[in-house]
Amino acid sequence: MDVEANINDYIYPYSNPSYSNYGTLGLIQMPSARMLEEGTLAFSWSGNDPYLRGSILAYPFSWLEASYQYTDVNNALYSRVSSFSGNQSYKDKSFDAKFLASKEKRYLPQIAVGFRDFAGSGLFTGEYIVASKFYKNIDFSIGMGWGTLSRNKVKNPFTVFSDNFEKRTLNIDTQGGELSPGKYFSGQAGLFGGAEIFLPNLKGARLKIEYDGTNYSEEGFRPGFGNAELLTKVQRPGSSRINFGIVYPYSNNIQFKLGYTKGNTINFGFSIALGFKDKDPVIKKNDPYEPVKNAEAYKVVSAGDETLIYRTALTVLNGKELYLQAATLSDNSLDIAYSQGKHSSYIRGMGRVLRALDSTIPDDITEFKLTNVNASMGMHQAIINRKAFNQNLPTNTYQILARETELTAVKYDKNEYQFRPESKLPFHYWKITPDLRSQIGGPDGFFFGDLRVALQSELIVKTNITITSKGSIGIVNGFDKLKLKSDSILPHVRTEIVQYLKESQKYNIEFMQVNHFNNPSNNIYTKLSAGLLEGMFGGVGGEILYRPFKKNYAIGAEIWAVQQRDYDQMFSFLDYKTTTGHISFYYEEPNSQVLIILKGGRFLAEDSGIRVDMSRSFQSGMRAGVFFARTDISEYEFGEGSFDKGFYFWFPVEAFFTNYRRGSGGFGLKPVTRDGAALLSTHQDLYSVTEASQINSLARDWGDIYD
């Protein structure tokens, strides 16, 4: 079986599933039951008149495909008010989801259930059940669809269970963005199917043919549906239900496609996918542990001299960006407190400390106690037998060392240590980076942006007091034509975004805040902050977090007295003041690494409610998540979108470099920016700062101890 698989890899390389014109995995117009590996992020773009569609896909699990579509509808206007939107075409935003019901087996197909446009405008709404099965080099798919997938009419099989499935009920009393469970799998059903034929020895190229189930008279803008006033031309009717296409993979991650749909339309597109499930997903690391030069000399010179042992540890650790904070030698045990900002894997950082100490500290010391410190707060302590560390090093049997290592919570107090080197403070860290701000999808135009040069700075005044800031200068300014004003009836805590973008084009200070951290006892952490807390608000406040070391939950509380900043994002303020605060509950499921955050309290626009955030992290360090919030305002007070929701991705910076480095970057997206359920966006929140203070964050990386 393995031999056959290897031959197939040679004959049919680059065999990742391909994408439909609707942005998700599928045939040409129709979906398939195929999925990508969990931890994959993908982007797909296609042009199929009258639509240009860009899609972001995420696979938080192997059984879930979640996607966000942004569609340029070329046969309709954004609005009929030319002074509001000119001649801009309509832009539609929607969410899709597909769930794997059963995996493919030898004689059974893979089956999936999916939803198109289930929380959007409803222009492309539909549901489907689809089965896919490989036979030799052909991947067959057949399915049944509802909504816009019901062209080839058959009786709805769900009417056997309830008459409610006879008629498709639309939710018309809405501001958009709401779920409409009354319509799912209801009304007429339709059949569709097709095949993807892999061509041998052509680098994974494949032909596609399908029987189209799209009901084009029910899709998009059409006469008689209530949106005809925006219609500029009726979508070209199909003259054939058979679509053809070809896919050419440049690699296993990049694909190009060309097709012919409806018997009269040429379509084209491309896709890019990256897997973030495992470590080093993009660029393999070339940053091995470098042995300490003259290590044996350190051992000989410091033998029997406590002061020289301390200074040896200080020298060799600092030389590897592992900063010794304090130390105590007791009998045959060396207790070291250290901090580090290089390794995102705390276990790798610990392993590098151990290797440096083991090679330079006299052999009569048989035990190391390592306390990891961040912002002068104790994260964890590891008690490691030196002999066990060395015995398992040649074979990299980290599992045995993990069982023999004692990990505990710790309250760090530098005064309890014998050796307390003077820190060279204040210490200033800064970097200059490019910065891009954008505004996408408004009535003034599809895209506005500016390119900037940003200065990010962190001044460590004391080990537990920092001043963090970010400011930028505009290089290419592109917001002059923005003119949309807020129509919100709530305090304009977010919807004045256009004014902030326009009036801060030359230069701005995004944030500048003073932070004071404290670790009053085991598992309890506090932070006080003051200053320009974010782009739109400044003020003063604080957090407290209870995070028990050997549990997988945490409880926090925060309160902030803030005032709205002026639009130029400098040091002046507007009149609006408020107090906002939340009680938070965090729960991380240790096997799947799914983190659930519940926040309840008062938001910036003085509405009260709850926010739910669900995300999953992977071995690479990538985190993908979604959120939604409901507060005590009605959907009409909230405005377009009905309630707050969105998604985000955070990537480890080191994924794109050959060496290890801390930090992350990413993006988040909301379908609409409204004032309801708006959170204050502070920096260095306690849950992030104390990530290494919970055993779950350490256990998943034990394989890095000898890296």
XYZ file of C-alpha atoms in Angstrom, residues 151-645:
495
model
C -32.090 24.376 -9.851
C -32.506 20.695 -10.732
C -35.736 20.232 -8.810
C -36.512 17.168 -6.717
C -38.818 16.698 -3.779
C -37.292 17.787 -0.484
C -36.657 14.549 1.460
C -36.878 16.373 4.807
C -40.633 16.898 4.355
C -40.942 13.283 5.531
C -39.999 14.538 8.998
C -41.930 17.834 9.070
C -44.165 19.967 6.882
C -42.047 22.964 7.965
C -39.530 21.945 5.279
C -42.109 22.467 2.509
C -41.629 26.229 2.292
C -38.427 28.240 2.552
C -38.959 30.964 5.184
C -36.846 34.098 4.856
C -36.011 36.358 7.774
C -36.845 39.804 6.353
C -37.171 41.666 9.669
C -33.438 42.069 10.139
C -30.512 44.469 9.830
C -28.561 41.739 8.058
C -25.939 39.334 9.407
C -28.373 37.214 11.395
C -28.945 33.473 11.233
C -32.202 32.274 9.665
C -32.619 28.700 10.902
C -36.211 28.605 9.601
C -34.980 28.422 6.013
C -32.184 25.861 6.309
C -32.768 22.718 4.182
C -36.282 23.901 3.395
C -38.152 24.521 0.138
C -37.346 22.831 -3.130
C -34.227 20.683 -3.317
C -31.980 20.060 -6.315
C -29.319 17.621 -7.449
C -25.786 18.329 -8.643
C -22.646 16.350 -9.353
C -19.384 16.159 -11.189
C -15.879 14.778 -11.380
C -12.299 15.962 -11.011
C -10.005 13.945 -13.284
C -6.323 13.940 -12.332
C -4.021 13.784 -15.362
C -0.923 11.588 -14.947
C 2.574 13.055 -15.126
C 1.331 16.659 -15.427
C 2.283 17.898 -11.933
C -1.207 17.417 -10.537
C -3.158 19.117 -13.337
C -6.759 17.993 -13.467
C -9.866 18.423 -15.593
C -13.253 19.194 -14.073
C -16.745 18.584 -15.358
C -19.960 19.125 -13.450
C -23.730 19.153 -13.675
C -24.573 22.614 -12.325
C -27.233 22.869 -9.634
C -27.129 26.675 -9.246
C -30.538 28.330 -9.513
C -29.388 31.568 -11.160
C -32.904 33.025 -11.066
C -32.721 32.893 -7.240
C -29.142 34.114 -6.842
C -27.824 37.625 -6.334
C -29.818 40.640 -7.523
C -32.879 39.781 -9.586
C -36.279 41.255 -10.429
C -39.086 40.637 -7.991
C -36.979 40.035 -4.904
C -36.968 43.512 -3.371
C -33.446 44.477 -4.421
C -34.180 45.161 -8.095
C -33.832 48.928 -7.655
C -30.060 48.416 -7.433
C -29.914 46.128 -10.467
C -28.051 47.521 -13.498
C -28.390 44.447 -15.706
C -29.937 41.016 -15.311
C -27.459 38.175 -14.851
C -26.894 36.340 -18.121
C -29.068 33.196 -18.079
C -27.318 29.891 -18.494
C -27.593 28.062 -21.805
C -26.098 24.845 -20.436
C -26.041 23.005 -17.151
C -22.674 21.420 -17.920
C -19.565 23.327 -16.768
C -15.954 22.528 -17.706
C -12.684 23.551 -16.122
C -8.979 22.871 -15.732
C -6.773 23.323 -12.666
C -3.004 23.725 -12.850
C -1.122 23.526 -9.526
C 2.115 25.506 -9.500
C 2.860 23.720 -6.219
C 0.875 21.889 -3.581
C -0.055 25.294 -2.137
C -0.633 27.456 -5.236
C -3.223 26.677 -7.910
C -4.511 28.404 -11.056
C -7.800 27.603 -12.750
C -9.721 28.312 -15.945
C -13.297 27.284 -16.647
C -16.357 27.657 -18.829
C -19.689 27.967 -17.015
C -23.372 28.282 -17.959
C -22.517 27.608 -21.592
C -21.533 31.261 -22.113
C -19.098 32.487 -19.435
C -15.345 32.098 -19.024
C -14.126 32.058 -15.435
C -10.614 32.171 -13.977
C -8.935 32.320 -10.602
C -6.134 31.271 -8.281
C -5.635 30.068 -4.711
C -2.900 29.985 -2.070
C -2.833 27.717 0.985
C -0.408 27.431 3.899
C -0.444 24.796 6.611
C 0.261 25.920 10.178
C -0.460 22.696 12.042
C 3.143 21.744 12.793
C 6.253 23.587 13.871
C 8.260 25.512 11.268
C 5.405 25.475 8.751
C 6.849 27.941 6.242
C 10.637 28.188 6.659
C 12.682 25.519 8.400
C 14.829 26.744 11.255
C 18.593 27.011 11.130
C 19.139 28.208 14.689
C 20.630 25.289 16.652
C 22.084 25.503 20.107
C 25.650 26.807 19.896
C 27.958 25.261 22.509
C 29.641 27.675 24.907
C 33.245 28.314 23.923
C 35.823 27.192 26.501
C 33.060 25.574 28.540
C 35.399 23.243 30.418
C 37.542 26.197 31.442
C 34.512 27.782 33.114
C 33.981 24.564 35.103
C 37.597 24.400 36.250
C 37.912 28.069 37.185
C 34.610 28.300 39.099
C 34.922 24.995 40.980
C 34.427 25.584 44.696
C 33.888 29.341 44.300
C 30.267 30.391 44.754
C 30.801 33.909 43.416
C 32.483 32.624 40.252
C 29.652 30.119 39.710
C 27.152 32.984 39.808
C 29.226 35.077 37.417
C 29.707 32.130 35.074
C 25.946 31.577 34.906
C 25.376 35.305 34.351
C 27.923 35.493 31.531
C 26.966 32.404 29.564
C 23.202 32.936 29.839
C 23.238 36.613 28.948
C 25.412 35.742 25.968
C 22.572 33.568 24.665
C 19.803 36.148 25.253
C 18.712 34.219 28.362
C 18.926 36.860 31.033
C 19.821 35.821 34.570
C 17.804 37.836 37.101
C 18.927 36.202 40.341
C 20.559 33.030 41.665
C 21.094 30.999 44.835
C 23.492 28.088 45.412
C 22.346 25.691 48.113
C 24.152 22.415 48.761
C 24.207 20.697 45.360
C 21.362 22.713 43.826
C 21.627 25.877 41.737
C 18.473 28.006 41.692
C 18.351 30.384 38.713
C 15.704 33.003 37.900
C 15.828 34.043 34.246
C 13.838 35.918 31.620
C 13.979 35.635 27.864
C 12.345 37.282 24.886
C 13.649 35.144 22.049
C 11.892 31.767 22.204
C 8.131 31.500 21.768
C 8.487 27.948 23.102
C 9.099 28.322 26.831
C 10.377 24.741 26.977
C 12.969 25.457 24.288
C 14.085 28.477 26.290
C 14.366 26.292 29.379
C 16.349 23.682 27.442
C 18.820 26.286 26.194
C 19.337 27.480 29.782
C 19.969 23.905 30.908
C 22.487 23.166 28.152
C 24.425 26.353 28.837
C 24.539 25.697 32.591
C 25.317 21.995 32.252
C 28.353 22.674 30.069
C 29.868 25.372 32.315
C 28.815 24.762 35.938
C 30.942 22.398 38.101
C 29.808 18.778 38.074
C 29.203 18.576 41.831
C 25.983 20.564 41.312
C 23.419 17.831 40.625
C 20.184 19.787 40.386
C 18.960 22.937 38.648
C 15.931 24.927 39.772
C 14.868 27.211 36.962
C 12.342 29.997 37.544
C 10.976 31.708 34.459
C 10.210 35.406 35.005
C 8.245 37.852 32.868
C 7.703 41.507 33.825
C 9.164 40.632 37.243
C 6.359 38.092 37.781
C 7.037 34.409 38.397
C 5.671 32.184 35.625
C 6.787 28.694 36.667
C 9.602 26.776 38.345
C 11.185 23.582 36.959
C 13.267 21.310 39.194
C 15.478 19.172 36.921
C 17.919 16.415 37.813
C 21.138 17.083 35.924
C 21.932 13.386 35.401
C 18.474 12.712 33.949
C 18.845 15.669 31.596
C 22.143 14.322 30.245
C 21.015 10.695 30.012
C 18.105 11.574 27.738
C 19.947 14.124 25.606
C 21.639 11.748 23.087
C 18.373 9.933 22.263
C 16.099 12.998 22.650
C 13.801 10.994 24.943
C 12.172 14.129 26.280
C 9.144 12.145 27.473
C 11.203 10.502 30.191
C 12.699 13.807 31.295
C 9.217 15.357 31.388
C 8.026 12.653 33.798
C 11.037 13.227 36.067
C 10.769 17.049 36.070
C 8.768 18.839 38.736
C 6.874 21.888 37.439
C 5.221 24.203 39.931
C 3.764 27.669 40.278
C 6.078 30.261 41.787
C 5.888 33.710 43.311
C 9.044 35.520 42.320
C 10.774 37.735 44.882
C 14.262 38.795 43.877
C 15.148 39.643 47.477
C 14.968 35.962 48.422
C 18.006 35.148 46.242
C 21.658 35.413 47.305
C 22.986 36.739 43.995
C 21.122 39.743 42.591
C 23.038 41.379 39.735
C 22.211 44.983 39.027
C 20.049 45.320 35.955
C 21.142 47.901 33.407
C 17.941 49.912 33.562
C 16.293 51.752 32.050
C 16.574 49.585 28.947
C 15.115 50.764 25.648
C 14.015 48.388 22.890
C 12.735 49.756 19.593
C 12.224 48.811 15.967
C 11.142 50.548 12.777
C 8.672 48.691 10.558
C 6.417 49.410 7.583
C 2.769 49.893 8.498
C -0.334 49.683 6.316
C -3.722 51.017 7.348
C -6.763 50.231 5.228
C -10.480 50.777 4.892
C -12.223 48.129 2.805
C -15.729 47.903 1.411
C -17.290 51.303 2.146
C -19.602 53.292 -0.168
C -16.782 55.697 -1.071
C -14.809 52.905 -2.760
C -13.674 49.325 -2.396
C -10.223 50.043 -0.933
C -8.520 53.006 0.696
C -5.175 52.779 2.422
C -2.005 54.526 3.428
C 1.563 53.337 3.752
C 3.474 54.433 6.813
C 6.728 54.038 8.695
C 6.075 53.004 12.293
C 8.292 53.189 15.376
C 7.496 50.620 18.064
C 9.161 51.164 21.407
C 9.354 49.564 24.839
C 11.170 51.303 27.660
C 11.773 49.078 30.695
C 12.020 51.569 33.551
C 12.107 48.914 36.272
C 11.778 45.181 35.946
C 8.006 45.499 36.500
C 7.375 48.941 34.954
C 7.312 49.438 31.190
C 6.361 52.221 28.799
C 5.135 50.852 25.475
C 4.335 53.002 22.464
C 3.774 53.001 18.745
C 3.758 56.006 16.455
C 3.940 56.369 12.705
C 4.500 58.847 9.880
C 2.531 58.707 6.620
C 4.477 58.119 3.402
C 1.674 57.516 0.889
C -1.690 58.911 1.993
C -4.880 57.601 0.436
C -7.830 58.540 2.643
C -8.658 61.988 1.215
C -11.697 60.740 -0.732
C -13.257 59.045 2.284
C -16.403 60.898 3.297
C -18.789 58.436 4.976
C -20.082 59.797 8.289
C -21.399 57.767 11.168
C -25.159 57.178 11.276
C -25.037 55.483 14.676
C -27.504 56.502 17.383
C -25.077 55.203 20.024
C -22.023 57.153 21.213
C -19.587 57.083 18.277
C -16.860 55.042 19.949
C -15.879 53.176 16.748
C -17.890 54.481 13.790
C -15.876 57.718 13.530
C -13.111 55.589 12.002
C -13.119 57.695 8.808
C -12.308 60.876 10.763
C -9.506 59.113 12.642
C -7.982 57.780 9.417
C -8.193 61.087 7.560
C -6.978 63.406 10.296
C -4.030 61.235 11.373
C -2.544 60.705 7.913
C 0.598 62.802 8.437
C 1.605 61.367 11.797
C -0.010 59.799 14.818
C 0.572 58.012 18.113
C -1.376 54.771 18.097
C -0.708 54.097 21.773
C 1.605 55.181 24.579
C 1.000 53.663 27.977
C 2.750 53.016 31.277
C 2.284 49.518 32.735
C 2.995 48.305 36.262
C 2.943 44.538 36.828
C 2.828 42.669 40.120
C 2.686 39.085 41.350
C 1.243 39.357 44.877
C 0.967 35.584 45.375
C 1.087 32.271 43.554
C -1.314 32.258 40.594
C -2.411 35.895 41.052
C -1.229 38.694 38.760
C -2.078 42.385 38.501
C -1.488 45.212 36.054
C -2.079 48.957 36.275
C -1.934 51.059 33.088
C -2.313 54.715 32.159
C -1.873 56.788 29.031
C -3.006 56.638 25.419
C -4.378 53.121 25.654
C -5.390 52.668 22.005
C -6.072 54.635 18.825
C -9.404 56.066 20.003
C -9.241 56.138 23.826
C -6.896 57.091 26.612
C -7.242 56.813 30.365
C -6.328 54.753 33.392
C -7.280 51.338 34.710
C -6.132 47.902 35.646
C -6.562 44.144 35.623
C -6.344 41.283 38.066
C -6.016 37.666 36.975
C -6.258 34.409 38.882
C -4.551 31.690 36.806
C -3.966 28.452 38.738
C -0.886 26.668 37.423
C -2.170 23.102 37.177
C -5.677 23.995 35.965
C -6.913 24.875 32.501
C -9.000 27.896 33.439
C -8.454 31.446 34.622
C -10.647 34.237 35.989
C -9.960 37.918 35.467
C -11.466 41.343 36.074
C -10.659 44.761 34.627
C -11.930 48.319 34.900
C -10.976 51.427 32.908
C -11.866 55.110 33.156
C -11.343 56.457 29.636
C -11.880 59.514 27.435
C -12.164 59.574 23.678
C -9.096 60.820 21.826
C -9.179 63.539 19.204
C -9.172 62.467 15.561
C -5.530 63.449 14.971
C -4.487 60.687 17.439
C -2.050 62.888 19.295
C -2.439 64.228 22.843
C -5.797 66.053 22.739
C -9.192 64.602 23.667
C -12.883 64.914 22.775
C -15.655 65.353 25.335
C -16.897 61.764 25.580
C -15.930 59.977 28.828
C -17.001 56.617 30.159
C -16.099 53.754 32.473
C -15.826 50.289 30.991
C -15.006 46.974 32.605
C -15.491 43.233 32.399
C -15.254 40.009 34.329
C -13.625 37.332 32.190
C -13.543 33.551 32.287
C -10.923 31.638 30.272
C -11.039 27.916 29.585
C -8.561 25.975 27.428
C -9.347 22.404 26.461
C -5.927 20.729 26.758
C -6.247 18.137 23.971
C -7.654 20.297 21.185
C -6.076 23.516 22.552
C -9.353 25.349 22.003
C -9.535 28.488 24.127
C -12.931 29.887 25.115
C -13.103 33.393 26.571
C -16.301 34.780 28.061
C -16.365 38.489 28.880
C -19.317 40.057 30.624
C -19.664 43.706 31.538
C -19.959 47.239 30.233
C -18.633 48.212 26.803
C -17.360 51.536 25.466
C -20.738 52.789 24.199
C -22.179 52.102 27.694
C -24.074 49.034 26.523
C -23.824 45.928 28.690
C -23.682 42.289 27.686
C -21.431 39.340 26.962
C -18.726 38.608 24.398
C -17.770 35.055 23.385
C -14.376 34.370 21.819
C -13.360 30.898 20.610
C -9.947 30.142 19.140
C -7.544 27.305 18.563
C -3.749 27.323 18.620
C -1.412 24.958 16.763
C 2.130 23.683 17.250
C 3.413 26.361 14.881
C 2.089 29.075 17.212
C -0.667 30.157 14.831
C -4.013 30.956 16.452
C -7.312 31.231 14.578
C -10.472 32.439 16.243
C -13.985 33.812 15.934
C -16.024 36.001 18.252
C -19.478 37.439 18.690
C -21.145 39.676 21.253
C -24.695 40.438 22.339
C -25.559 43.432 24.488
C -28.676 45.159 25.833
C -29.186 47.230 22.668
C -31.594 46.137 19.952
C -30.466 45.147 16.467
C -31.876 48.453 15.197
C -29.783 50.431 17.679
C -26.765 48.354 16.705
C -27.400 49.001 13.006
C -26.207 47.047 9.991
C -25.051 43.572 10.972
C -27.451 43.293 13.939
C -24.727 42.244 16.402
C -20.934 42.296 16.693
C -18.998 39.394 15.180
